Structure formats: C-alpha cells, structure tokens
Amino acid sequence: MSKQRPPRRSWAEPWKVKVVEPVRVTSRAQREAALVEAGFNTFLLRSEDVYIDLLTDSGTSAMSDWQWAGMMLGDEAYAGSRNFYHLEEAVREHYGYRHMVPTHQGRGAENLLSRMLIREGDFVPGNMYFTTTRLHQELAGGTFVDVVIPEAHDPAIEHPFKGNVDIGALERLVQDVGADRIPYVSLAATVNMAGGQPVSMANARAVRAFADRHKIRIMLDATRAVENAYFIQQREPGYANRSVAEILKEFCGYTDGCTMSGKKDSLVNIGGWLALNDADLYQEASNLVVVYEGLHTYGGMAGRDMEAMARGIRESVDDDHIRARVGQVEYLGHLLDDWRVPIVKPIGGHAVYLDARRFYPQIPQDEYPAQTLAAELYLDSGVRAMERGIVSAGRDKETGEHHYPKLELVRLTIPRRVYTQAHMDVTAESVAAVFDQRERARGLRMVHEPRYLRFFQARFER
Ligand code: F0G
C-alpha cells in the first residue's frame, strides 16, 4: 500500500544559487583549540574555523546578480557620483525621507545624529537599548532611558508587537525631566536586543501623537524596518492586503528621520545612511559628515557600494523576498520550539534567540551563561552564534557596575539568502545536542575587558 500524500504545500526561496563559497568542517579537537585561542569569545574566532556562521546578519548577506552587475557601474568620482543619486532616489521612494547622507555603516549615522541633537544632561528614551546606539548617545552626553513595554523583557510572553513603546513611560519621563531635556525618541524597528521583535503601526502612530504633544522629534533606527513591516502585514488588523513596501513607507512617515545600517535589510556587505526631513538639520548633517565619514555624496562609501545598496533597497521590499527571509528564521525557531528548547517567543525577524537562563539555570549571570552557551555550541558543531546578555549590556556609565539585563540570550542570526534549510537542520540538531548536555556546563570568568563595547573583544577562561 502506498503511503498517503501529506496535505501540505511547501514554499521555497525566490532565488537559485549561482556561486558557491566552500566552508570547512573541523574536528572537535580543532574547535577546542580555536575556542581557547579566541578566549571563549565567538567574535575572536577566525571565520575559517567556523562551519555555519550565525554570528550576525550584518554585512553577511548574499548579493543578487543585479546588485553585482551594479558594482561594475560604480562612478568613483570624489564628488557627485551618479550612484549617490541612485541611492538617494531609492531612500526617497521606499523610506520616504526628503534628505539623506551616506555613512560607512549604521554607527557612523548614529554618531552624526547624536552629535547634532544631544546636549550634556539630555535623556534619550528608546524601545530597549542597542549597543552602539546607546554608546553614541552616552558619548554625546546623554542618558538612555528604556521605554519599551515590560513584556519585552520576558522571553516567554507571546505578544505580537513586543517592541512597542510604553507611552505611559514616555509621559512619565516628560514629567520627570521636562520635554526640553528630551531631544528625540529613539525608536527601533524591529528591536534587536528584545529578540527581533516588531513595533505595531498603531504604536508608531501613538508615539507620533506623543511627540507632537510635546514637540519632540522621533528618530527611527530603520536597520530592520522592512522586517518590521512584514510583521505588521502578517499580524496587525487592516494590513494583510497591503504590500510590505507600502507599510514601510507609512511607518517611516510617522518619524522625522532615521539612522540606517544598510548591512541588514538592504542586502549589502557595507554601508549606511542618515535620513532627515528637516532641511536645516540636513544642512548640518551634510557638513558634519565631512568631518567623520567623507563628502556628503559618498560618506565613506565607494560608488559601487552605493549602487549595490540602492539596488538592495529595491530588492529588500519585495514581498516574496521578505516572506522567505523571515520564513527561514521561523523554520529554525519552530524546530527548536517543537523540541522544547527554550527560545524567545515569538520568533524574531532576523534571528532565533536561545534563552540561556532557562538553558543553564545552574550558572549565575556574572558567570556568563549566554557566553558559555555560545562557546558550547561552537564546540559541538562549529556553529557560531553571538552572546546577547550581560557581556553585551556592559557597565553602568555612572557606577561602573555590570548592567544585569533581564534577557540573557544567545542569538542564532540568519544571514539573508546565504544558507539552506539543511544548514538550519544541522544548527537545530546541534543546539538540541548541547541542550541534552546542559547539566554538565560550567560558567566562565572574564580575564580581559575592553573599555568600549566589551562584548566584541573580551576574553574568558573556564
Ligand atoms: N542598530 C541596530 C538595531 C543594529 O542591529 C546595528 C548593528 C546597528 C544599529 C549598528 O549598525 O553595525 O552598521 O554600525 N547590529 C549588528 C548586529 C552589529 O550584529 O546586530 P552598524
């Protein structure tokens, strides 16, 4: 008797592979040596020693043939490159902002924005911190204030828009410090440190109403705003029949400008930009960019890189592309969830986050459970992940004590258009194997701690 055909219809990525890049499979002994050499920090591993690289989705995407073709059309003029105008056009068309200066990547834009708008003693509310964003706010004399909804700090709560801003918390901040001490609301879509969680359109509208009441600007971190738009299409009433491109533009329309790391949504290996609607602010930005990045028509980017980003923006808002991109992340997340591995719920847009607290309850937070888990996963299979817990959170700028974030996570970040479903299977099976051995794990001790953004370069021992 033949088996009954299962009642399912699968989807597949809307692309096929044209070029391949070999990866190396290593032995456990080789990985042990590499990990010790790297001070138990996955940022310090050589990429050649990694089998499946889920460190980050930043700058790790595969470009399309159309983007590569654009690389040959780079106009490498110092001033007024035609590729700059293509990029400006793509930003205007799809994000809707009036003015744009390119930067070498997202943190270059964060530096310019923070220097222009933040004064010593200011407070910058945001829906959860991001490492580089908060550091630039602090370096400019500001204090970051977390105004994300409380649900975002609990990995187990299912909420469709866990990245939402708590409007009550914003109002309390105005009462406490006064609107004139708040240069802007720093709104991130999606929220990376909460697990890739989106902000709803309704919430963006509510933040706009708050900002109008108090004459405060809203600056968007648009790094993964396309993924945010996809979640709005999937989850928010009234948006199911709107395209991701339309949703993105409406969302950005509630804000006054944005910083952008093009290395994520925009499908390029390097680049970013700062966009602004205010003409005077733009004048200041296009002057300041000359100091830190380069002339306002290249901002640290080659002409060819601006062309690749202009084309990447157009590809990134395609509904079929974004469905497959987030769909692959969900595929990995569902496998782990089905096997009862503790992950952040709902599954995020760019990554699956392992909950290291529930993984390793025996390891206290100041012995770095997430750092330990990332190390164990690499040892097991050569899969590289990233710590997003106490090491990433750093120290309080006043007291010098560790920040103790509620979320102690390991991020399995999926590059766009790079890995296959089989890579996801191998990853899930390795995580499950590490989970089965969880009781044996012991924590780490930090033996080298850099001053800024310590997670990148800190070293540990068993
Ligand atoms: N904002 C967000 C939300 C980010 O995720 C990043 C980078 C930046 C800003 C800074 O952009 O790297 O181009 O300077 N995130 C990377 C990551 C590093 O792995 O999540 P950048």
Short mmCIF file of C-alpha atoms and ligand atoms in Angstrom, two decimals:
data_model
loop_
_atom_site.label_atom_id
_atom_site.label_comp_id
_atom_site.label_asym_id
_atom_site.label_seq_id
_atom_site.Cartn_x
_atom_site.Cartn_y
_atom_site.Cartn_z
CA MET A 1 0.00 0.00 0.00
CA SER A 2 1.34 3.39 -0.87
CA LYS A 3 1.53 5.96 1.88
CA GLN A 4 -0.98 8.79 1.87
CA ARG A 5 0.49 12.01 0.49
CA PRO A 6 0.72 14.58 3.30
CA PRO A 7 -1.68 17.51 2.89
CA ARG A 8 0.96 20.21 2.65
CA ARG A 9 2.35 22.73 0.20
CA SER A 10 5.87 23.93 0.94
CA TRP A 11 7.33 27.26 -0.05
CA ALA A 12 10.86 27.80 -1.35
CA GLU A 13 13.14 30.79 -1.62
CA PRO A 14 12.53 33.04 -4.66
CA TRP A 15 16.12 32.63 -5.94
CA LYS A 16 18.57 29.98 -7.02
CA VAL A 17 22.29 29.66 -6.30
CA LYS A 18 24.80 30.88 -8.91
CA VAL A 19 28.08 30.99 -6.99
CA VAL A 20 29.14 28.91 -4.01
CA GLU A 21 31.68 29.53 -1.28
CA PRO A 22 33.19 26.43 0.38
CA VAL A 23 33.04 26.10 4.16
CA ARG A 24 35.30 23.90 6.27
CA VAL A 25 34.17 21.16 8.61
CA THR A 26 36.50 20.89 11.62
CA SER A 27 37.07 18.26 14.30
CA ARG A 28 36.11 18.80 17.93
CA ALA A 29 39.83 18.94 18.87
CA GLN A 30 40.40 21.70 16.31
CA ARG A 31 37.42 23.65 17.63
CA GLU A 32 38.58 23.28 21.24
CA ALA A 33 41.98 24.75 20.28
CA ALA A 34 40.36 27.57 18.28
CA LEU A 35 37.99 28.44 21.13
CA VAL A 36 40.77 28.66 23.73
CA GLU A 37 42.81 30.78 21.31
CA ALA A 38 39.74 33.05 20.93
CA GLY A 39 39.29 33.48 24.69
CA PHE A 40 35.85 31.80 24.53
CA ASN A 41 34.56 34.77 22.56
CA THR A 42 32.96 33.91 19.21
CA PHE A 43 33.89 37.40 17.90
CA LEU A 44 37.55 36.40 18.18
CA LEU A 45 37.29 33.18 16.16
CA ARG A 46 38.68 33.11 12.64
CA SER A 47 35.88 32.75 10.15
CA GLU A 48 37.81 29.89 8.51
CA ASP A 49 37.31 27.85 11.69
CA VAL A 50 33.52 28.30 11.52
CA TYR A 51 31.18 25.84 9.79
CA ILE A 52 27.83 27.68 9.86
CA ASP A 53 28.22 31.34 10.71
CA LEU A 54 25.21 32.70 12.61
CA LEU A 55 27.16 35.40 14.43
CA THR A 56 25.25 38.17 12.73
CA ASP A 57 23.05 39.12 9.80
CA SER A 58 25.11 42.29 9.44
CA GLY A 59 27.04 42.60 6.20
CA THR A 60 26.78 38.84 5.69
CA SER A 61 24.01 38.72 3.09
CA ALA A 62 24.42 37.32 -0.42
CA MET A 63 24.00 39.95 -3.12
CA SER A 64 21.94 39.25 -6.22
CA ASP A 65 23.29 39.16 -9.78
CA TRP A 66 21.57 42.53 -10.31
CA GLN A 67 23.48 44.01 -7.37
CA TRP A 68 26.78 42.53 -8.58
CA ALA A 69 26.11 43.94 -12.04
CA GLY A 70 25.60 47.33 -10.36
CA MET A 71 29.03 47.04 -8.75
CA MET A 72 30.53 47.36 -12.25
CA LEU A 73 28.67 50.63 -12.74
CA GLY A 74 30.37 52.36 -9.83
CA ASP A 75 31.08 56.00 -10.57
CA GLU A 76 34.13 56.53 -8.37
CA ALA A 77 34.11 60.29 -8.55
CA TYR A 78 35.03 62.09 -5.35
CA ALA A 79 32.02 64.37 -5.65
CA GLY A 80 28.55 63.90 -7.08
CA SER A 81 28.81 60.22 -8.05
CA ARG A 82 25.80 59.05 -10.03
CA ASN A 83 25.42 56.15 -7.60
CA PHE A 84 24.80 58.61 -4.79
CA TYR A 85 21.78 59.93 -6.69
CA HIS A 86 20.52 56.38 -7.26
CA LEU A 87 20.79 55.73 -3.54
CA GLU A 88 19.05 58.99 -2.68
CA GLU A 89 16.24 58.09 -5.07
CA ALA A 90 15.82 54.61 -3.54
CA VAL A 91 15.71 56.04 0.00
CA ARG A 92 13.15 58.69 -1.01
CA GLU A 93 11.00 56.20 -2.86
CA HIS A 94 10.95 53.43 -0.26
CA TYR A 95 11.58 55.14 3.09
CA GLY A 96 10.05 58.47 2.14
CA TYR A 97 12.55 60.84 3.78
CA ARG A 98 13.47 64.03 1.98
CA HIS A 99 17.23 64.13 2.61
CA MET A 100 19.96 61.52 3.06
CA VAL A 101 23.68 61.45 3.76
CA PRO A 102 25.57 58.17 3.26
CA THR A 103 27.77 56.83 6.06
CA HIS A 104 30.19 53.91 6.20
CA GLN A 105 27.68 51.94 8.31
CA GLY A 106 24.95 52.40 10.91
CA ARG A 107 27.10 53.62 13.78
CA GLY A 108 28.51 56.37 11.57
CA ALA A 109 24.96 57.71 11.22
CA GLU A 110 24.38 57.27 14.97
CA ASN A 111 27.49 59.33 15.68
CA LEU A 112 26.31 62.21 13.45
CA LEU A 113 22.77 62.17 14.84
CA SER A 114 23.91 62.03 18.48
CA ARG A 115 26.40 64.86 17.99
CA MET A 116 23.83 67.06 16.29
CA LEU A 117 20.91 66.62 18.66
CA ILE A 118 22.09 65.54 22.13
CA ARG A 119 23.38 68.02 24.70
CA GLU A 120 25.11 67.21 28.01
CA GLY A 121 22.47 66.14 30.55
CA ASP A 122 19.82 65.18 27.98
CA PHE A 123 17.71 62.00 28.20
CA VAL A 124 17.09 59.80 25.19
CA PRO A 125 14.15 57.40 25.54
CA GLY A 126 14.22 54.29 23.39
CA ASN A 127 12.43 50.95 22.99
CA MET A 128 15.30 48.99 24.52
CA TYR A 129 18.96 49.83 24.14
CA PHE A 130 21.16 48.81 21.27
CA THR A 131 24.89 48.61 22.00
CA THR A 132 26.32 51.12 19.51
CA THR A 133 23.26 53.40 19.59
CA ARG A 134 23.40 53.82 23.38
CA LEU A 135 27.16 54.30 23.37
CA HIS A 136 26.92 57.20 20.90
CA GLN A 137 24.11 58.73 22.94
CA GLU A 138 26.28 58.48 26.07
CA LEU A 139 29.41 59.81 24.36
CA ALA A 140 27.38 62.86 23.32
CA GLY A 141 26.44 63.46 26.99
CA GLY A 142 23.01 61.82 27.02
CA THR A 143 21.44 59.18 29.24
CA PHE A 144 19.47 56.37 27.63
CA VAL A 145 16.07 55.63 29.20
CA ASP A 146 14.36 52.32 28.38
CA VAL A 147 10.70 52.83 27.46
CA VAL A 148 9.93 49.52 25.79
CA ILE A 149 6.78 47.73 27.06
CA PRO A 150 7.56 45.45 30.05
CA GLU A 151 6.61 42.31 28.07
CA ALA A 152 9.79 42.78 26.00
CA HIS A 153 11.94 41.82 28.98
CA ASP A 154 10.22 38.45 29.42
CA PRO A 155 11.37 35.87 26.86
CA ALA A 156 8.35 33.60 27.36
CA ILE A 157 5.48 36.06 26.88
CA GLU A 158 3.77 35.82 23.49
CA HIS A 159 2.91 39.34 22.30
CA PRO A 160 2.62 40.19 18.60
CA PHE A 161 4.38 43.55 18.99
CA LYS A 162 6.83 43.10 21.82
CA GLY A 163 8.93 46.01 20.54
CA ASN A 164 6.20 48.56 21.27
CA VAL A 165 6.92 51.74 23.18
CA ASP A 166 5.26 52.19 26.58
CA ILE A 167 3.59 55.58 26.04
CA GLY A 168 2.98 55.91 29.79
CA ALA A 169 6.72 55.59 30.42
CA LEU A 170 7.35 58.35 27.86
CA GLU A 171 4.85 60.65 29.58
CA ARG A 172 6.43 59.97 32.98
CA LEU A 173 9.83 60.87 31.59
CA VAL A 174 8.47 64.20 30.34
CA GLN A 175 7.01 64.86 33.81
CA ASP A 176 10.31 63.95 35.50
CA VAL A 177 12.83 65.78 33.33
CA GLY A 178 10.81 68.10 31.05
CA ALA A 179 10.34 67.90 27.29
CA ASP A 180 13.23 70.27 26.62
CA ARG A 181 15.69 67.71 28.03
CA ILE A 182 14.49 65.09 25.53
CA PRO A 183 16.00 65.76 22.08
CA TYR A 184 14.21 62.86 20.41
CA VAL A 185 12.60 59.48 20.90
CA SER A 186 14.90 56.75 19.61
CA LEU A 187 12.51 54.26 18.01
CA ALA A 188 13.89 50.94 16.77
CA ALA A 189 12.01 48.68 14.35
CA THR A 190 12.47 45.77 14.92
CA VAL A 191 14.02 45.60 18.40
CA ASN A 192 17.23 43.62 18.13
CA MET A 193 18.01 43.11 21.83
CA ALA A 194 14.45 42.00 22.63
CA GLY A 195 14.74 39.17 20.13
CA GLY A 196 13.96 40.86 16.80
CA GLN A 197 10.52 41.98 17.97
CA PRO A 198 8.38 44.40 15.93
CA VAL A 199 6.58 47.67 16.68
CA SER A 200 2.95 47.96 15.54
CA MET A 201 1.70 50.70 13.25
CA ALA A 202 -0.76 51.71 15.97
CA ASN A 203 2.12 52.16 18.38
CA ALA A 204 4.13 54.21 15.87
CA ARG A 205 1.07 56.44 15.49
CA ALA A 206 0.77 56.77 19.27
CA VAL A 207 4.44 57.73 19.59
CA ARG A 208 3.84 60.36 16.86
CA ALA A 209 0.92 61.80 18.82
CA PHE A 210 3.09 61.92 21.96
CA ALA A 211 5.90 63.62 20.03
CA ASP A 212 3.51 66.21 18.58
CA ARG A 213 2.05 66.97 22.04
CA HIS A 214 5.49 67.74 23.44
CA LYS A 215 7.32 68.98 20.31
CA ILE A 216 9.88 66.19 20.45
CA ARG A 217 11.37 64.53 17.36
CA ILE A 218 11.22 60.81 16.57
CA MET A 219 14.35 59.26 15.09
CA LEU A 220 13.91 55.77 13.74
CA ASP A 221 16.55 53.08 13.74
CA ALA A 222 15.46 51.67 10.38
CA THR A 223 18.07 48.92 10.31
CA ARG A 224 15.46 46.12 10.18
CA ALA A 225 12.35 48.18 9.41
CA VAL A 226 11.49 46.05 6.36
CA GLU A 227 11.25 43.01 8.62
CA ASN A 228 9.09 45.11 10.95
CA ALA A 229 6.80 45.99 8.02
CA TYR A 230 6.44 42.30 7.21
CA PHE A 231 5.29 41.54 10.76
CA ILE A 232 2.73 44.36 10.55
CA GLN A 233 1.41 42.82 7.32
CA GLN A 234 1.17 39.40 8.99
CA ARG A 235 -0.15 40.41 12.42
CA GLU A 236 -1.85 43.80 12.51
CA PRO A 237 -5.53 44.08 11.58
CA GLY A 238 -6.04 46.07 8.39
CA TYR A 239 -2.63 45.39 6.83
CA ALA A 240 -2.98 41.88 5.39
CA ASN A 241 -3.62 43.18 1.89
CA ARG A 242 -1.06 45.97 1.89
CA SER A 243 2.39 45.44 0.40
CA VAL A 244 5.46 45.49 2.62
CA ALA A 245 6.68 48.47 0.59
CA GLU A 246 3.52 50.47 1.36
CA ILE A 247 3.65 49.54 5.03
CA LEU A 248 7.31 50.53 5.32
CA LYS A 249 6.60 53.94 3.87
CA GLU A 250 3.64 54.59 6.13
CA PHE A 251 5.67 53.54 9.18
CA CYS A 252 8.61 55.80 8.35
CA GLY A 253 6.13 58.59 7.73
CA TYR A 254 5.44 58.81 11.48
CA THR A 255 9.09 59.65 12.14
CA ASP A 256 11.33 62.65 11.42
CA GLY A 257 14.37 60.83 10.16
CA CYS A 258 16.36 57.66 10.60
CA THR A 259 19.72 56.06 11.06
CA MET A 260 20.31 53.03 8.92
CA SER A 261 22.72 50.15 8.85
CA GLY A 262 22.34 49.03 5.24
CA LYS A 263 24.24 45.87 6.15
CA LYS A 264 20.99 44.22 7.27
CA ASP A 265 17.71 44.80 5.41
CA SER A 266 19.41 46.44 2.41
CA LEU A 267 21.30 43.27 1.42
CA VAL A 268 24.80 44.72 1.20
CA ASN A 269 28.09 43.95 2.87
CA ILE A 270 28.85 47.51 3.94
CA GLY A 271 27.15 50.91 4.12
CA GLY A 272 24.57 53.00 5.89
CA TRP A 273 22.88 56.37 5.89
CA LEU A 274 21.27 59.10 7.93
CA ALA A 275 17.97 60.42 6.61
CA LEU A 276 16.23 63.62 7.71
CA ASN A 277 13.15 65.56 6.74
CA ASP A 278 14.24 68.86 8.28
CA ALA A 279 16.24 70.93 5.77
CA ASP A 280 18.29 72.78 8.41
CA LEU A 281 19.24 69.58 10.19
CA TYR A 282 20.20 68.10 6.86
CA GLN A 283 22.47 71.09 6.18
CA GLU A 284 24.20 70.44 9.49
CA ALA A 285 24.48 66.69 8.82
CA SER A 286 25.90 67.18 5.35
CA ASN A 287 28.54 69.42 6.90
CA LEU A 288 29.33 67.15 9.87
CA VAL A 289 29.61 64.04 7.68
CA VAL A 290 32.64 65.64 6.01
CA VAL A 291 34.46 65.54 9.37
CA TYR A 292 33.81 61.90 10.27
CA GLU A 293 32.90 59.94 7.14
CA GLY A 294 33.61 61.72 3.85
CA LEU A 295 31.97 64.18 1.47
CA HIS A 296 28.15 64.28 1.69
CA THR A 297 27.82 62.46 -1.65
CA TYR A 298 29.79 59.38 -0.55
CA GLY A 299 30.10 59.41 3.27
CA GLY A 300 32.74 56.69 3.45
CA MET A 301 31.31 54.50 0.68
CA ALA A 302 32.63 53.66 -2.75
CA GLY A 303 30.36 54.50 -5.67
CA ARG A 304 29.93 50.78 -6.41
CA ASP A 305 28.84 50.13 -2.83
CA MET A 306 26.21 52.88 -3.03
CA GLU A 307 24.89 51.31 -6.24
CA ALA A 308 24.68 47.87 -4.61
CA MET A 309 22.78 49.40 -1.69
CA ALA A 310 20.38 51.35 -3.94
CA ARG A 311 19.56 48.08 -5.72
CA GLY A 312 19.47 46.15 -2.44
CA ILE A 313 16.85 48.54 -1.05
CA ARG A 314 14.61 47.84 -4.06
CA GLU A 315 15.00 44.08 -3.67
CA SER A 316 14.51 44.20 0.09
CA VAL A 317 10.92 45.45 -0.03
CA ASP A 318 9.73 42.69 -2.36
CA ASP A 319 7.03 40.67 -0.59
CA ASP A 320 8.33 37.31 -1.81
CA HIS A 321 11.85 38.10 -0.64
CA ILE A 322 10.88 39.17 2.85
CA ARG A 323 8.45 36.29 3.34
CA ALA A 324 11.20 33.79 2.54
CA ARG A 325 13.73 35.63 4.68
CA VAL A 326 11.61 35.70 7.82
CA GLY A 327 10.19 32.28 6.92
CA GLN A 328 13.63 30.72 7.17
CA VAL A 329 14.15 32.20 10.62
CA GLU A 330 10.75 30.84 11.66
CA TYR A 331 11.62 27.41 10.27
CA LEU A 332 14.64 27.18 12.59
CA GLY A 333 12.67 28.58 15.52
CA HIS A 334 9.81 26.12 15.12
CA LEU A 335 12.20 23.16 15.04
CA LEU A 336 13.75 24.24 18.35
CA ASP A 337 10.41 25.08 19.90
CA ASP A 338 8.99 21.68 18.91
CA TRP A 339 11.94 20.08 20.69
CA ARG A 340 11.24 22.14 23.85
CA VAL A 341 14.49 24.09 23.63
CA PRO A 342 13.90 27.42 25.46
CA ILE A 343 13.79 30.27 22.94
CA VAL A 344 12.44 33.82 22.93
CA LYS A 345 8.83 33.90 21.77
CA PRO A 346 7.51 35.00 19.38
CA ILE A 347 10.30 34.05 16.97
CA GLY A 348 12.04 37.21 15.73
CA GLY A 349 12.61 38.56 12.25
CA HIS A 350 16.35 38.09 11.84
CA ALA A 351 17.29 35.53 14.47
CA VAL A 352 16.25 32.84 16.88
CA TYR A 353 17.31 33.69 20.42
CA LEU A 354 18.12 30.92 22.90
CA ASP A 355 17.16 31.68 26.49
CA ALA A 356 20.42 30.94 28.33
CA ARG A 357 18.84 31.45 31.77
CA ARG A 358 16.47 28.55 31.23
CA PHE A 359 19.17 26.58 29.41
CA TYR A 360 21.71 26.86 32.23
CA PRO A 361 19.89 27.69 35.49
CA GLN A 362 22.95 26.47 37.40
CA ILE A 363 25.18 29.27 36.03
CA PRO A 364 24.83 32.66 37.79
CA GLN A 365 24.57 35.67 35.47
CA ASP A 366 28.01 37.00 36.41
CA GLU A 367 29.49 33.72 35.21
CA TYR A 368 28.10 34.47 31.76
CA PRO A 369 25.57 31.77 30.88
CA ALA A 370 24.98 33.07 27.34
CA GLN A 371 28.70 33.44 26.63
CA THR A 372 29.09 29.84 27.86
CA LEU A 373 26.27 28.59 25.66
CA ALA A 374 27.69 30.25 22.54
CA ALA A 375 31.04 28.58 23.31
CA GLU A 376 29.46 25.13 23.85
CA LEU A 377 27.51 25.37 20.61
CA TYR A 378 30.66 26.19 18.67
CA LEU A 379 32.46 23.27 20.30
CA ASP A 380 29.68 20.87 19.41
CA SER A 381 29.39 21.64 15.70
CA GLY A 382 31.27 24.74 14.58
CA VAL A 383 28.07 26.79 14.51
CA ARG A 384 28.94 30.35 15.53
CA ALA A 385 26.37 32.39 17.49
CA MET A 386 26.54 35.64 19.48
CA GLU A 387 26.09 36.45 23.18
CA ARG A 388 23.31 38.96 23.86
CA GLY A 389 23.26 39.11 27.65
CA ILE A 390 25.32 40.57 30.46
CA VAL A 391 28.52 40.87 28.41
CA SER A 392 26.75 42.85 25.68
CA ALA A 393 24.94 45.02 28.24
CA GLY A 394 28.26 46.38 29.58
CA ARG A 395 28.62 48.58 32.66
CA ASP A 396 26.62 51.47 34.08
CA LYS A 397 28.31 54.70 32.98
CA GLU A 398 27.86 56.23 36.49
CA THR A 399 28.51 53.36 38.94
CA GLY A 400 30.79 51.16 36.83
CA GLU A 401 28.77 48.07 37.88
CA HIS A 402 27.63 45.47 35.33
CA HIS A 403 24.22 46.14 33.85
CA TYR A 404 22.24 42.97 34.71
CA PRO A 405 19.78 42.66 31.80
CA LYS A 406 16.71 40.50 32.33
CA LEU A 407 17.39 38.88 28.98
CA GLU A 408 20.39 36.55 28.91
CA LEU A 409 20.33 35.31 25.32
CA VAL A 410 22.30 33.66 22.56
CA ARG A 411 21.43 34.83 19.09
CA LEU A 412 21.36 32.48 16.13
CA THR A 413 21.33 35.14 13.44
CA ILE A 414 20.42 34.17 9.92
CA PRO A 415 22.23 35.95 7.06
CA ARG A 416 19.93 36.77 4.13
CA ARG A 417 19.95 34.44 1.10
CA VAL A 418 23.04 32.55 2.32
CA TYR A 419 22.14 29.24 3.97
CA THR A 420 19.83 26.39 3.03
CA GLN A 421 17.23 24.52 5.00
CA ALA A 422 19.82 21.77 5.59
CA HIS A 423 22.04 24.30 7.38
CA MET A 424 19.07 25.13 9.59
CA ASP A 425 18.55 21.43 10.35
CA VAL A 426 22.21 20.94 11.29
CA THR A 427 22.04 24.01 13.53
CA ALA A 428 18.87 22.88 15.29
CA GLU A 429 20.28 19.39 15.86
CA SER A 430 23.47 20.85 17.35
CA VAL A 431 21.51 23.13 19.69
CA ALA A 432 19.45 20.12 20.77
CA ALA A 433 22.62 18.11 21.46
CA VAL A 434 24.02 20.94 23.61
CA PHE A 435 20.66 21.15 25.39
CA ASP A 436 20.82 17.44 26.20
CA GLN A 437 24.21 18.03 27.88
CA ARG A 438 23.08 21.17 29.70
CA GLU A 439 23.60 19.91 33.26
CA ARG A 440 27.33 19.47 32.70
CA ALA A 441 28.02 23.07 31.69
CA ARG A 442 30.02 25.39 33.94
CA GLY A 443 30.41 29.16 33.59
CA LEU A 444 33.27 31.42 32.56
CA ARG A 445 35.45 34.10 34.11
CA MET A 446 36.28 37.34 32.24
CA VAL A 447 40.03 37.85 32.05
CA HIS A 448 40.19 40.81 29.67
CA GLU A 449 37.64 43.60 29.46
CA PRO A 450 37.91 46.40 26.88
CA ARG A 451 36.53 49.83 27.76
CA TYR A 452 34.04 50.27 24.90
CA LEU A 453 31.54 47.67 23.65
CA ARG A 454 33.35 44.97 25.60
CA PHE A 455 31.49 42.03 24.05
CA PHE A 456 33.42 42.42 20.80
CA GLN A 457 36.85 41.80 22.30
CA ALA A 458 36.52 40.48 25.88
CA ARG A 459 38.39 37.27 26.75
CA PHE A 460 37.29 34.48 29.08
CA GLU A 461 38.53 31.28 30.73
CA ARG A 462 36.70 28.25 32.05
N1 F0G B 1 21.12 49.49 15.06
C1 F0G B 1 20.80 48.18 15.13
C2 F0G B 1 19.41 47.79 15.54
C3 F0G B 1 21.77 47.21 14.85
O1 F0G B 1 21.44 45.92 14.92
C4 F0G B 1 23.07 47.62 14.47
C5 F0G B 1 24.10 46.63 14.19
C6 F0G B 1 23.35 48.98 14.41
C7 F0G B 1 22.34 49.89 14.70
C8 F0G B 1 24.72 49.49 14.05
O2 F0G B 1 24.96 49.33 12.71
O3 F0G B 1 26.87 47.70 12.64
O4 F0G B 1 26.24 49.08 10.65
O5 F0G B 1 27.33 50.12 12.60
N2 F0G B 1 23.99 45.43 14.52
C9 F0G B 1 24.91 44.35 14.23
C10 F0G B 1 24.35 43.08 14.84
C11 F0G B 1 26.32 44.61 14.60
O6 F0G B 1 25.07 42.07 14.77
O7 F0G B 1 23.23 43.08 15.32
P1 F0G B 1 26.43 49.04 12.12
#
